PDB file of C-alpha atoms and ligand atoms in Angstrom:
ATOM      1  CA  MET A   1       0.000   0.000   0.000  1.00  0.00           C
ATOM      2  CA  GLU A   2       1.337   3.434  -0.904  1.00  0.00           C
ATOM      3  CA  GLN A   3       1.219   6.516   1.288  1.00  0.00           C
ATOM      4  CA  SER A   4       0.939  10.103   0.010  1.00  0.00           C
ATOM      5  CA  LEU A   5       1.453  13.367   1.889  1.00  0.00           C
ATOM      6  CA  VAL A   6      -1.406  15.727   1.122  1.00  0.00           C
ATOM      7  CA  LEU A   7      -1.706  19.371   2.155  1.00  0.00           C
ATOM      8  CA  ILE A   8      -4.910  21.377   2.036  1.00  0.00           C
ATOM      9  CA  LYS A   9      -3.183  24.726   1.577  1.00  0.00           C
ATOM     10  CA  PRO A  10      -4.075  27.935   3.438  1.00  0.00           C
ATOM     11  CA  ASP A  11      -6.401  29.069   0.631  1.00  0.00           C
ATOM     12  CA  GLY A  12      -8.342  25.789   0.831  1.00  0.00           C
ATOM     13  CA  VAL A  13      -8.675  26.058   4.610  1.00  0.00           C
ATOM     14  CA  ALA A  14      -9.677  29.749   4.485  1.00  0.00           C
ATOM     15  CA  ARG A  15     -12.307  28.983   1.828  1.00  0.00           C
ATOM     16  CA  ARG A  16     -13.714  26.140   4.002  1.00  0.00           C
ATOM     17  CA  TYR A  17     -12.924  23.275   1.639  1.00  0.00           C
ATOM     18  CA  ILE A  18     -11.541  20.843   4.229  1.00  0.00           C
ATOM     19  CA  GLY A  19     -14.714  18.736   4.364  1.00  0.00           C
ATOM     20  CA  ASP A  20     -15.200  18.728   0.594  1.00  0.00           C
ATOM     21  CA  ILE A  21     -11.634  17.623  -0.076  1.00  0.00           C
ATOM     22  CA  ILE A  22     -11.488  14.957   2.626  1.00  0.00           C
ATOM     23  CA  GLY A  23     -14.880  13.675   1.461  1.00  0.00           C
ATOM     24  CA  ARG A  24     -13.605  13.200  -2.079  1.00  0.00           C
ATOM     25  CA  PHE A  25     -10.694  11.048  -0.921  1.00  0.00           C
ATOM     26  CA  GLU A  26     -12.839   8.983   1.429  1.00  0.00           C
ATOM     27  CA  LYS A  27     -15.561   8.422  -1.156  1.00  0.00           C
ATOM     28  CA  ARG A  28     -12.911   7.233  -3.607  1.00  0.00           C
ATOM     29  CA  GLY A  29     -11.915   4.536  -1.106  1.00  0.00           C
ATOM     30  CA  LEU A  30      -8.656   5.996   0.162  1.00  0.00           C
ATOM     31  CA  THR A  31      -7.862   6.033   3.876  1.00  0.00           C
ATOM     32  CA  ILE A  32      -6.584   8.941   5.962  1.00  0.00           C
ATOM     33  CA  ILE A  33      -4.160   7.566   8.533  1.00  0.00           C
ATOM     34  CA  GLN A  34      -2.701  10.811   9.917  1.00  0.00           C
ATOM     35  CA  LEU A  35      -4.147  14.326   9.986  1.00  0.00           C
ATOM     36  CA  GLU A  36      -3.154  17.589  11.634  1.00  0.00           C
ATOM     37  CA  MET A  37      -4.007  21.259  11.212  1.00  0.00           C
ATOM     38  CA  MET A  38      -0.948  23.460  11.637  1.00  0.00           C
ATOM     39  CA  THR A  39       0.621  26.734  10.577  1.00  0.00           C
ATOM     40  CA  LEU A  40       3.867  25.818   8.864  1.00  0.00           C
ATOM     41  CA  SER A  41       7.134  27.439   9.963  1.00  0.00           C
ATOM     42  CA  ARG A  42       9.266  29.039   7.251  1.00  0.00           C
ATOM     43  CA  GLU A  43      12.004  26.514   8.081  1.00  0.00           C
ATOM     44  CA  LYS A  44       9.768  23.523   7.359  1.00  0.00           C
ATOM     45  CA  ALA A  45       8.303  25.206   4.288  1.00  0.00           C
ATOM     46  CA  GLU A  46      11.802  25.738   2.888  1.00  0.00           C
ATOM     47  CA  VAL A  47      12.650  22.057   3.430  1.00  0.00           C
ATOM     48  CA  HIS A  48       9.372  20.901   1.893  1.00  0.00           C
ATOM     49  CA  TYR A  49       9.781  23.099  -1.204  1.00  0.00           C
ATOM     50  CA  GLY A  50      13.590  22.835  -1.381  1.00  0.00           C
ATOM     51  CA  GLU A  51      13.528  21.641  -4.992  1.00  0.00           C
ATOM     52  CA  HIS A  52      12.023  24.993  -6.046  1.00  0.00           C
ATOM     53  CA  VAL A  53      14.749  27.256  -4.579  1.00  0.00           C
ATOM     54  CA  GLY A  54      15.746  29.873  -7.158  1.00  0.00           C
ATOM     55  CA  LYS A  55      12.545  29.650  -9.191  1.00  0.00           C
ATOM     56  CA  PRO A  56      10.627  32.918  -9.642  1.00  0.00           C
ATOM     57  CA  PHE A  57       7.633  31.626  -7.694  1.00  0.00           C
ATOM     58  CA  TYR A  58       9.683  30.271  -4.753  1.00  0.00           C
ATOM     59  CA  SER A  59       9.548  33.270  -2.430  1.00  0.00           C
ATOM     60  CA  PRO A  60       5.801  33.947  -2.926  1.00  0.00           C
ATOM     61  CA  LEU A  61       5.208  30.210  -2.479  1.00  0.00           C
ATOM     62  CA  ILE A  62       6.940  30.192   0.919  1.00  0.00           C
ATOM     63  CA  ASP A  63       5.033  33.340   1.951  1.00  0.00           C
ATOM     64  CA  PHE A  64       1.754  31.765   0.904  1.00  0.00           C
ATOM     65  CA  ILE A  65       2.202  28.304   2.430  1.00  0.00           C
ATOM     66  CA  THR A  66       3.146  29.868   5.801  1.00  0.00           C
ATOM     67  CA  SER A  67       0.399  32.518   5.684  1.00  0.00           C
ATOM     68  CA  GLY A  68      -2.209  30.627   7.707  1.00  0.00           C
ATOM     69  CA  PRO A  69      -3.313  27.208   8.871  1.00  0.00           C
ATOM     70  CA  LEU A  70      -3.111  24.242   6.528  1.00  0.00           C
ATOM     71  CA  VAL A  71      -4.239  20.644   6.930  1.00  0.00           C
ATOM     72  CA  ALA A  72      -1.545  17.996   6.507  1.00  0.00           C
ATOM     73  CA  MET A  73      -2.552  14.377   6.095  1.00  0.00           C
ATOM     74  CA  VAL A  74      -1.194  11.013   5.099  1.00  0.00           C
ATOM     75  CA  ILE A  75      -3.461   9.141   2.721  1.00  0.00           C
ATOM     76  CA  THR A  76      -2.989   5.468   2.039  1.00  0.00           C
ATOM     77  CA  GLY A  77      -4.328   2.969  -0.435  1.00  0.00           C
ATOM     78  CA  ASP A  78      -3.369   0.823  -3.402  1.00  0.00           C
ATOM     79  CA  ARG A  79      -1.615   3.178  -5.904  1.00  0.00           C
ATOM     80  CA  ALA A  80      -2.541   6.096  -3.627  1.00  0.00           C
ATOM     81  CA  ILE A  81       0.147   8.427  -5.011  1.00  0.00           C
ATOM     82  CA  SER A  82      -1.004   8.444  -8.625  1.00  0.00           C
ATOM     83  CA  ILE A  83      -4.697   8.284  -7.703  1.00  0.00           C
ATOM     84  CA  VAL A  84      -4.416  11.281  -5.378  1.00  0.00           C
ATOM     85  CA  ARG A  85      -2.401  13.208  -8.006  1.00  0.00           C
ATOM     86  CA  SER A  86      -5.042  12.567 -10.646  1.00  0.00           C
ATOM     87  CA  MET A  87      -7.788  13.684  -8.251  1.00  0.00           C
ATOM     88  CA  CYS A  88      -5.872  16.935  -7.557  1.00  0.00           C
ATOM     89  CA  GLY A  89      -5.526  17.870 -11.243  1.00  0.00           C
ATOM     90  CA  THR A  90      -2.712  19.796 -12.883  1.00  0.00           C
ATOM     91  CA  THR A  91      -0.639  22.297 -10.883  1.00  0.00           C
ATOM     92  CA  ASP A  92      -2.069  25.244 -12.811  1.00  0.00           C
ATOM     93  CA  ALA A  93      -5.639  25.109 -11.569  1.00  0.00           C
ATOM     94  CA  GLY A  94      -6.709  27.329 -14.454  1.00  0.00           C
ATOM     95  CA  SER A  95      -5.933  24.444 -16.810  1.00  0.00           C
ATOM     96  CA  ALA A  96      -7.039  21.621 -14.509  1.00  0.00           C
ATOM     97  CA  ALA A  97      -9.889  19.408 -15.672  1.00  0.00           C
ATOM     98  CA  PRO A  98     -13.324  20.006 -14.178  1.00  0.00           C
ATOM     99  CA  GLY A  99     -14.043  17.258 -11.652  1.00  0.00           C
ATOM    100  CA  THR A 100     -10.559  17.472 -10.195  1.00  0.00           C
ATOM    101  CA  ILE A 101      -9.998  19.290  -6.900  1.00  0.00           C
ATOM    102  CA  ARG A 102      -8.029  22.114  -8.489  1.00  0.00           C
ATOM    103  CA  GLY A 103     -10.278  22.194 -11.549  1.00  0.00           C
ATOM    104  CA  ASP A 104     -13.331  22.622  -9.346  1.00  0.00           C
ATOM    105  CA  LEU A 105     -11.962  24.871  -6.600  1.00  0.00           C
ATOM    106  CA  SER A 106      -9.312  27.226  -8.039  1.00  0.00           C
ATOM    107  CA  ILE A 107      -8.209  29.083 -11.144  1.00  0.00           C
ATOM    108  CA  TYR A 108      -4.653  29.857 -10.016  1.00  0.00           C
ATOM    109  CA  ASN A 109      -1.150  28.419 -10.426  1.00  0.00           C
ATOM    110  CA  ASN A 110       0.010  29.411  -6.960  1.00  0.00           C
ATOM    111  CA  ARG A 111      -3.147  29.398  -4.795  1.00  0.00           C
ATOM    112  CA  ASN A 112      -4.062  25.972  -6.050  1.00  0.00           C
ATOM    113  CA  VAL A 113      -5.733  24.584  -2.884  1.00  0.00           C
ATOM    114  CA  ILE A 114      -3.840  21.328  -2.514  1.00  0.00           C
ATOM    115  CA  HIS A 115      -0.441  19.633  -2.646  1.00  0.00           C
ATOM    116  CA  SER A 116       0.235  15.916  -3.022  1.00  0.00           C
ATOM    117  CA  SER A 117       3.406  13.844  -3.238  1.00  0.00           C
ATOM    118  CA  ASP A 118       4.610  13.036  -6.756  1.00  0.00           C
ATOM    119  CA  SER A 119       6.545   9.799  -6.060  1.00  0.00           C
ATOM    120  CA  VAL A 120       7.209   7.166  -3.403  1.00  0.00           C
ATOM    121  CA  GLU A 121      10.516   8.896  -2.567  1.00  0.00           C
ATOM    122  CA  SER A 122       8.888  12.340  -2.258  1.00  0.00           C
ATOM    123  CA  ALA A 123       6.127  10.882  -0.106  1.00  0.00           C
ATOM    124  CA  GLN A 124       8.617   9.349   2.333  1.00  0.00           C
ATOM    125  CA  ARG A 125      10.557  12.606   2.538  1.00  0.00           C
ATOM    126  CA  GLU A 126       7.456  14.784   2.914  1.00  0.00           C
ATOM    127  CA  ILE A 127       5.778  12.535   5.494  1.00  0.00           C
ATOM    128  CA  GLY A 128       8.994  12.814   7.507  1.00  0.00           C
ATOM    129  CA  ILE A 129       8.799  16.626   7.411  1.00  0.00           C
ATOM    130  CA  PHE A 130       5.206  16.803   8.584  1.00  0.00           C
ATOM    131  CA  PHE A 131       4.821  13.729  10.789  1.00  0.00           C
ATOM    132  CA  GLY A 132       8.362  12.562  11.531  1.00  0.00           C
TER     133      GLY A 132
HETATM  134  P1  CMP B   1       2.549  22.105  -5.273  1.00  0.00           P
HETATM  135  O1  CMP B   1       1.970  20.855  -5.801  1.00  0.00           O
HETATM  136  O2  CMP B   1       2.378  22.421  -3.835  1.00  0.00           O
HETATM  137  O3  CMP B   1       4.120  22.097  -5.613  1.00  0.00           O
HETATM  138  C1  CMP B   1       4.866  23.269  -5.835  1.00  0.00           C
HETATM  139  C2  CMP B   1       4.013  24.491  -5.846  1.00  0.00           C
HETATM  140  O4  CMP B   1       4.608  25.628  -6.443  1.00  0.00           O
HETATM  141  C3  CMP B   1       2.805  24.222  -6.713  1.00  0.00           C
HETATM  142  O5  CMP B   1       1.931  23.336  -6.094  1.00  0.00           O
HETATM  143  C4  CMP B   1       2.271  25.636  -6.905  1.00  0.00           C
HETATM  144  O6  CMP B   1       1.558  26.070  -5.764  1.00  0.00           O
HETATM  145  C5  CMP B   1       3.571  26.399  -7.006  1.00  0.00           C
HETATM  146  N1  CMP B   1       3.911  26.646  -8.393  1.00  0.00           N
HETATM  147  C6  CMP B   1       4.403  25.767  -9.283  1.00  0.00           C
HETATM  148  N2  CMP B   1       4.621  26.366 -10.465  1.00  0.00           N
HETATM  149  C7  CMP B   1       4.271  27.648 -10.301  1.00  0.00           C
HETATM  150  C8  CMP B   1       4.265  28.775 -11.164  1.00  0.00           C
HETATM  151  N3  CMP B   1       4.700  28.677 -12.415  1.00  0.00           N
HETATM  152  N4  CMP B   1       3.827  29.933 -10.671  1.00  0.00           N
HETATM  153  C9  CMP B   1       3.418  30.029  -9.393  1.00  0.00           C
HETATM  154  N5  CMP B   1       3.401  28.990  -8.517  1.00  0.00           N
HETATM  155  C10 CMP B   1       3.812  27.817  -8.980  1.00  0.00           C
END
């Protein structure tokens, strides 16, 4: 069984989408095994998004992800990583397919409501940051 680290980002929490998003994963048959609401420190945010250092959107991304409470969770299930990614939709919510979380709930590239791990290795690393 795979595990994925999922974040409902500060925009998703502020817009009261926690229940909607969790409901989608549960209805699909995935299982939430860890869950915590927290406001991320800049230090943890910089570790989590370390691969994006130097990109033009890096600094605004760190500001945004630390700007208010988020919900971090570990979701498990058979092929959970790719299933969760497909449910989230493409990073640029403005291009994301309707029916996906981003395609239904955002139109932005940066305030795109949700993050999910993109590989088994990323998931292990990210779960360690949030729940280690
Ligand atoms: P996420 O899945 O959390 O992973 C990295 C984040 O960087 C991504 O979602 C977006 O929030 C943000 N991001 C990626 N590309 C861009 C971009 N071109 N412009 C602004 N933000 C971006």
